[in-house]
Each structure stands twice: as C-alpha cells, then as structure tokens.
Coordinates of C-alpha atoms in Angstrom, one line a residue:
I1 CA -33.7 13.8 -12.0
D2 CA -34.9 13.3 -15.6
D3 CA -37.1 16.1 -15.5
L4 CA -35.3 19.4 -15.6
E5 CA -37.9 21.8 -15.1
N6 CA -38.8 20.3 -11.8
E7 CA -35.7 19.6 -10.8
Q8 CA -35.3 20.7 -6.7
K9 CA -32.1 20.9 -4.8
T10 CA -33.0 19.0 -1.4
A11 CA -30.4 18.3 1.3
I12 CA -29.6 14.6 2.4
T13 CA -28.2 14.4 6.1
D14 CA -28.5 10.7 6.3
H15 CA -25.0 9.7 5.3
K16 CA -26.0 6.1 4.1
K17 CA -28.5 8.0 1.5
T18 CA -28.1 7.8 -2.0
V19 CA -27.6 11.3 -3.4
H20 CA -28.9 11.8 -7.0
E21 CA -26.7 15.0 -8.7
R22 CA -26.2 16.4 -12.2
V23 CA -23.2 18.0 -13.5
G24 CA -24.3 19.3 -16.7
N25 CA -25.8 16.7 -18.9
T26 CA -24.0 14.1 -16.5
K27 CA -26.2 12.0 -14.0
F28 CA -24.5 10.6 -10.9
E29 CA -25.1 8.9 -8.0
Y30 CA -23.2 8.4 -4.8
T31 CA -23.7 7.5 -1.1
A32 CA -24.1 10.9 0.7
G33 CA -21.3 9.8 3.3
S34 CA -18.6 9.2 0.1
F35 CA -16.9 12.0 -1.2
F36 CA -17.9 14.4 -4.4
Q37 CA -17.1 17.4 -5.2
N38 CA -19.6 19.5 -2.8
N39 CA -20.2 23.0 -5.0
N40 CA -22.4 21.8 -7.8
V41 CA -22.2 25.6 -9.1
V42 CA -18.3 25.5 -9.9
L43 CA -18.3 21.8 -11.3
V44 CA -19.1 22.7 -14.7
P45 CA -16.7 25.8 -15.1
L46 CA -14.2 23.2 -13.5
T47 CA -14.8 19.6 -15.5
S48 CA -15.0 22.3 -18.6
Y49 CA -11.8 23.5 -17.6
V50 CA -10.0 20.0 -17.6
R51 CA -11.2 19.3 -20.4
D52 CA -10.0 22.4 -22.7
A53 CA -6.4 21.5 -20.5
V54 CA -6.5 18.0 -22.7
F55 CA -7.7 19.3 -25.7
V56 CA -5.8 22.7 -26.3
E57 CA -7.3 24.9 -28.8
G58 CA -5.5 24.4 -32.3
M59 CA -4.0 21.0 -31.7
P60 CA -4.1 18.8 -34.6
E61 CA -6.6 16.4 -34.7
D62 CA -3.9 13.6 -35.1
E63 CA -2.2 14.7 -32.2
R64 CA -5.6 15.0 -29.8
P65 CA -5.7 12.3 -26.7
T66 CA -8.0 9.4 -27.4
H67 CA -7.6 7.7 -24.2
L68 CA -7.8 8.9 -20.6
V69 CA -6.6 7.6 -17.1
D70 CA -8.6 9.0 -14.4
A71 CA -6.7 8.4 -10.9
Y72 CA -8.5 8.9 -7.6
C73 CA -11.7 8.3 -10.1
G74 CA -14.5 8.7 -7.1
S75 CA -18.1 8.1 -8.4
G76 CA -16.6 9.1 -12.1
L77 CA -17.1 13.0 -12.1
F78 CA -14.0 13.7 -14.6
A79 CA -14.5 10.0 -15.9
L80 CA -17.9 10.5 -17.0
T81 CA -18.0 14.5 -18.2
L82 CA -15.1 14.1 -20.4
A83 CA -16.0 10.3 -21.6
P84 CA -18.0 11.5 -24.6
A85 CA -14.6 12.8 -25.9
F86 CA -12.5 9.8 -25.8
Q87 CA -12.1 6.2 -27.4
K88 CA -11.3 4.3 -24.2
V89 CA -11.6 5.7 -20.2
K90 CA -10.2 3.8 -17.3
G91 CA -10.5 5.0 -13.8
I92 CA -9.1 3.7 -10.3
E93 CA -10.3 4.4 -6.6
L94 CA -9.6 3.0 -3.3
S95 CA -13.2 3.0 -2.5
A96 CA -14.9 -0.2 -3.7
D97 CA -18.5 1.6 -2.9
S98 CA -17.1 4.8 -4.8
I99 CA -16.3 2.1 -7.8
D100 CA -19.9 0.6 -7.6
F101 CA -21.3 3.8 -7.9
A102 CA -19.0 4.6 -11.0
K103 CA -19.8 1.6 -12.5
R104 CA -23.7 2.5 -11.8
N105 CA -23.3 6.1 -13.1
A106 CA -21.4 4.9 -16.4
R107 CA -24.6 2.8 -17.0
I108 CA -27.0 5.7 -16.1
N109 CA -25.3 7.9 -18.3
K110 CA -24.9 4.8 -21.1
L111 CA -21.3 5.1 -21.1
D112 CA -20.5 1.7 -19.7
T113 CA -18.8 0.9 -23.5
V114 CA -16.7 3.6 -23.0
C115 CA -15.6 3.6 -19.2
E116 CA -14.1 0.8 -17.1
F117 CA -13.5 1.3 -13.1
I118 CA -11.8 -0.4 -10.9
A119 CA -11.1 -0.4 -7.2
G120 CA -7.5 -0.5 -5.9
Q121 CA -4.4 2.0 -5.2
A122 CA -4.5 5.1 -7.5
H123 CA -0.7 3.5 -8.8
K124 CA -1.8 0.1 -9.9
I125 CA -3.7 2.1 -13.0
F126 CA -0.6 1.9 -14.8
D127 CA -0.1 -2.2 -15.1
E128 CA -3.8 -1.6 -15.9
V129 CA -3.5 0.6 -19.0
Q130 CA -0.2 -0.9 -20.9
D131 CA -2.6 -1.3 -23.7
F132 CA -3.2 2.7 -23.9
P133 CA -0.9 4.2 -26.3
R134 CA 1.2 7.0 -24.5
D135 CA 1.4 10.0 -27.0
R136 CA -2.4 9.8 -27.2
T137 CA -3.4 9.0 -23.2
A138 CA -4.4 12.1 -21.1
L139 CA -4.2 11.7 -17.3
V140 CA -6.4 13.4 -14.8
I141 CA -5.2 13.7 -10.8
D142 CA -7.8 14.4 -8.4
P143 CA -6.0 13.2 -4.9
P144 CA -6.7 13.6 -1.6
R145 CA -5.2 16.5 0.1
K146 CA -1.8 14.4 1.2
G147 CA -1.1 14.7 -2.3
C148 CA 0.6 12.1 -4.4
D149 CA 3.0 9.7 -2.9
E150 CA 6.9 9.1 -4.6
D151 CA 5.7 5.6 -6.2
F152 CA 2.7 7.1 -8.2
I153 CA 5.3 9.7 -9.7
K154 CA 7.6 7.5 -10.7
Q155 CA 4.9 5.2 -12.3
L156 CA 3.8 8.2 -14.0
L157 CA 7.1 9.1 -15.4
R158 CA 7.6 5.8 -16.7
F159 CA 4.4 5.5 -18.2
K160 CA 4.7 8.8 -19.9
P161 CA 0.9 10.0 -20.6
R162 CA 0.7 12.8 -23.4
T163 CA -0.9 15.4 -20.9
V164 CA -1.4 15.6 -17.2
V165 CA -4.2 17.3 -15.4
Y166 CA -4.0 17.7 -11.9
V167 CA -6.7 18.9 -9.2
S168 CA -6.1 19.8 -6.0
C169 CA -8.1 20.9 -3.0
N170 CA -4.4 21.7 -1.3
V171 CA -1.9 23.8 -3.5
T172 CA 1.0 23.0 -0.9
T173 CA 0.8 19.2 -1.7
Q174 CA 0.1 20.4 -5.3
A175 CA 3.2 22.6 -5.5
R176 CA 5.3 19.9 -3.9
D177 CA 3.9 16.9 -6.2
L178 CA 4.1 19.6 -9.6
G179 CA 8.0 19.9 -8.9
D180 CA 8.4 16.6 -8.3
I181 CA 7.1 15.8 -11.9
L182 CA 8.8 18.5 -13.6
R183 CA 12.6 18.2 -12.3
K184 CA 12.4 14.2 -12.4
S185 CA 10.8 14.6 -16.2
E186 CA 13.8 16.7 -16.8
E187 CA 16.2 14.2 -15.3
E188 CA 15.1 11.2 -16.3
L189 CA 12.9 11.2 -19.3
E190 CA 15.9 11.5 -22.0
G191 CA 15.8 15.0 -23.6
Q192 CA 11.5 15.0 -22.8
K193 CA 10.2 17.0 -19.9
Y194 CA 6.6 18.0 -18.5
I195 CA 6.0 22.0 -18.7
I196 CA 3.5 23.9 -16.8
E197 CA 0.7 25.0 -19.9
S198 CA -1.7 26.4 -17.7
L199 CA -2.6 26.7 -14.0
K200 CA -6.2 28.3 -12.8
G201 CA -7.9 28.5 -8.8
F202 CA -12.0 27.6 -8.3
D203 CA -13.3 28.9 -5.2
L204 CA -15.4 25.6 -4.6
F205 CA -15.2 26.7 -0.8
P206 CA -16.7 30.3 -0.8
Q207 CA -15.2 32.2 2.5
T208 CA -12.7 30.1 3.9
Y209 CA -9.0 29.8 2.1
H210 CA -9.4 26.3 0.2
V211 CA -9.5 26.4 -3.3

C-alpha cells in the first residue's frame, strides 16, 4: 500500500480478511465484512465536499472550526481524511471492531495524537466532548439508513456545534432528520437556528436509485 506505482486493485471474498484501502493520501485497514463506503472512485470528491462544507470559502480565520466530532465514524473515513485540518478529532462508533481499526488507521497515518476513537452509542459522544468549544466545533453525521434517533437530535441541539454535515445513503430519513433539526433549532435555541447552506448528491451506487 506504500508503493503507489505498483498498487493493484484486488477483490476480497473472505469477510474476515483485512482490506487495505487508500482515499487520497489517507490509508485505511478494515475487516472485509464491516462497513466502509464501497465506491473508492467517489470517496475523494465526497470527503472533499465534507471538508469544504466545514471550511466555507472566505470564512475568517478566527471563525474556522478547530475541533471535529465524527458520529457513526466506522473505521475513521471522515475523521482521518479531515483530521489534518483540525486541532482535535473525536469519533464514536457502535462496533468495537471498527473502533479498533479506526485507532489502527490513526496510527498508520500518524494522526493518533489528534484523533481519539470511542466504542459506544453515537448520542453519548456529546458526553465525551463537553470540553470542545461549541462555536469552533464541526459535527459530521453518517448514520445507517434508519437515520438519527430523537435522542441524538436532542443532544445535538443541546451541544450546538457550529456546523453540521449530514452524509446519508437514505434521503428519506435524511430529509426527516434535517426537518427536525431545522424546526427544533428555531423553536428551542433562543434566536439561533440552523439553516441549510448546501446540498449535493453523490452517485456511489451507479445504475441504482441509491445515492
């Protein structure tokens, strides 16, 4: 995986084997049977869009997010590809195996001093980041198809990160969750509210209706 000129694409059919993947300059290892975005061609544009959504062009330096929370982080795709732009990154994931690989991937990419990964329920990550500055924290959400539960959204609104980037493979539950976040933020945040700044689809699953 360190020899770019001689890298070869191979198919892993044993779900217990370890997959070696590269997204841009970031290297990943994960168990073949675990979740990882499966269309490598789209992953650099996708992670770049997430980065650009956090660091909006023209944003003043003293307003740029310095901390990142990656909910549903898996083996660290967004946390690690975005980590060089942040002072501190914290990710959480239900799968202990994925967290083990996220920690390994942080070491492989020499980002283990910036990134911390925790196995547990996604909504509990807010208990772990109470020392993060709210107005300089970005949150990336990449939940399963069922989307975010009500408790997660309540805690998100209580924490009030500066920026939220919601990645989804199910636009129906994403639309439901965004509606809840926008409506409840207007009702509950005392003059503050979240707004949608941008929306973009990525064709990770060609010739299907999934995005």
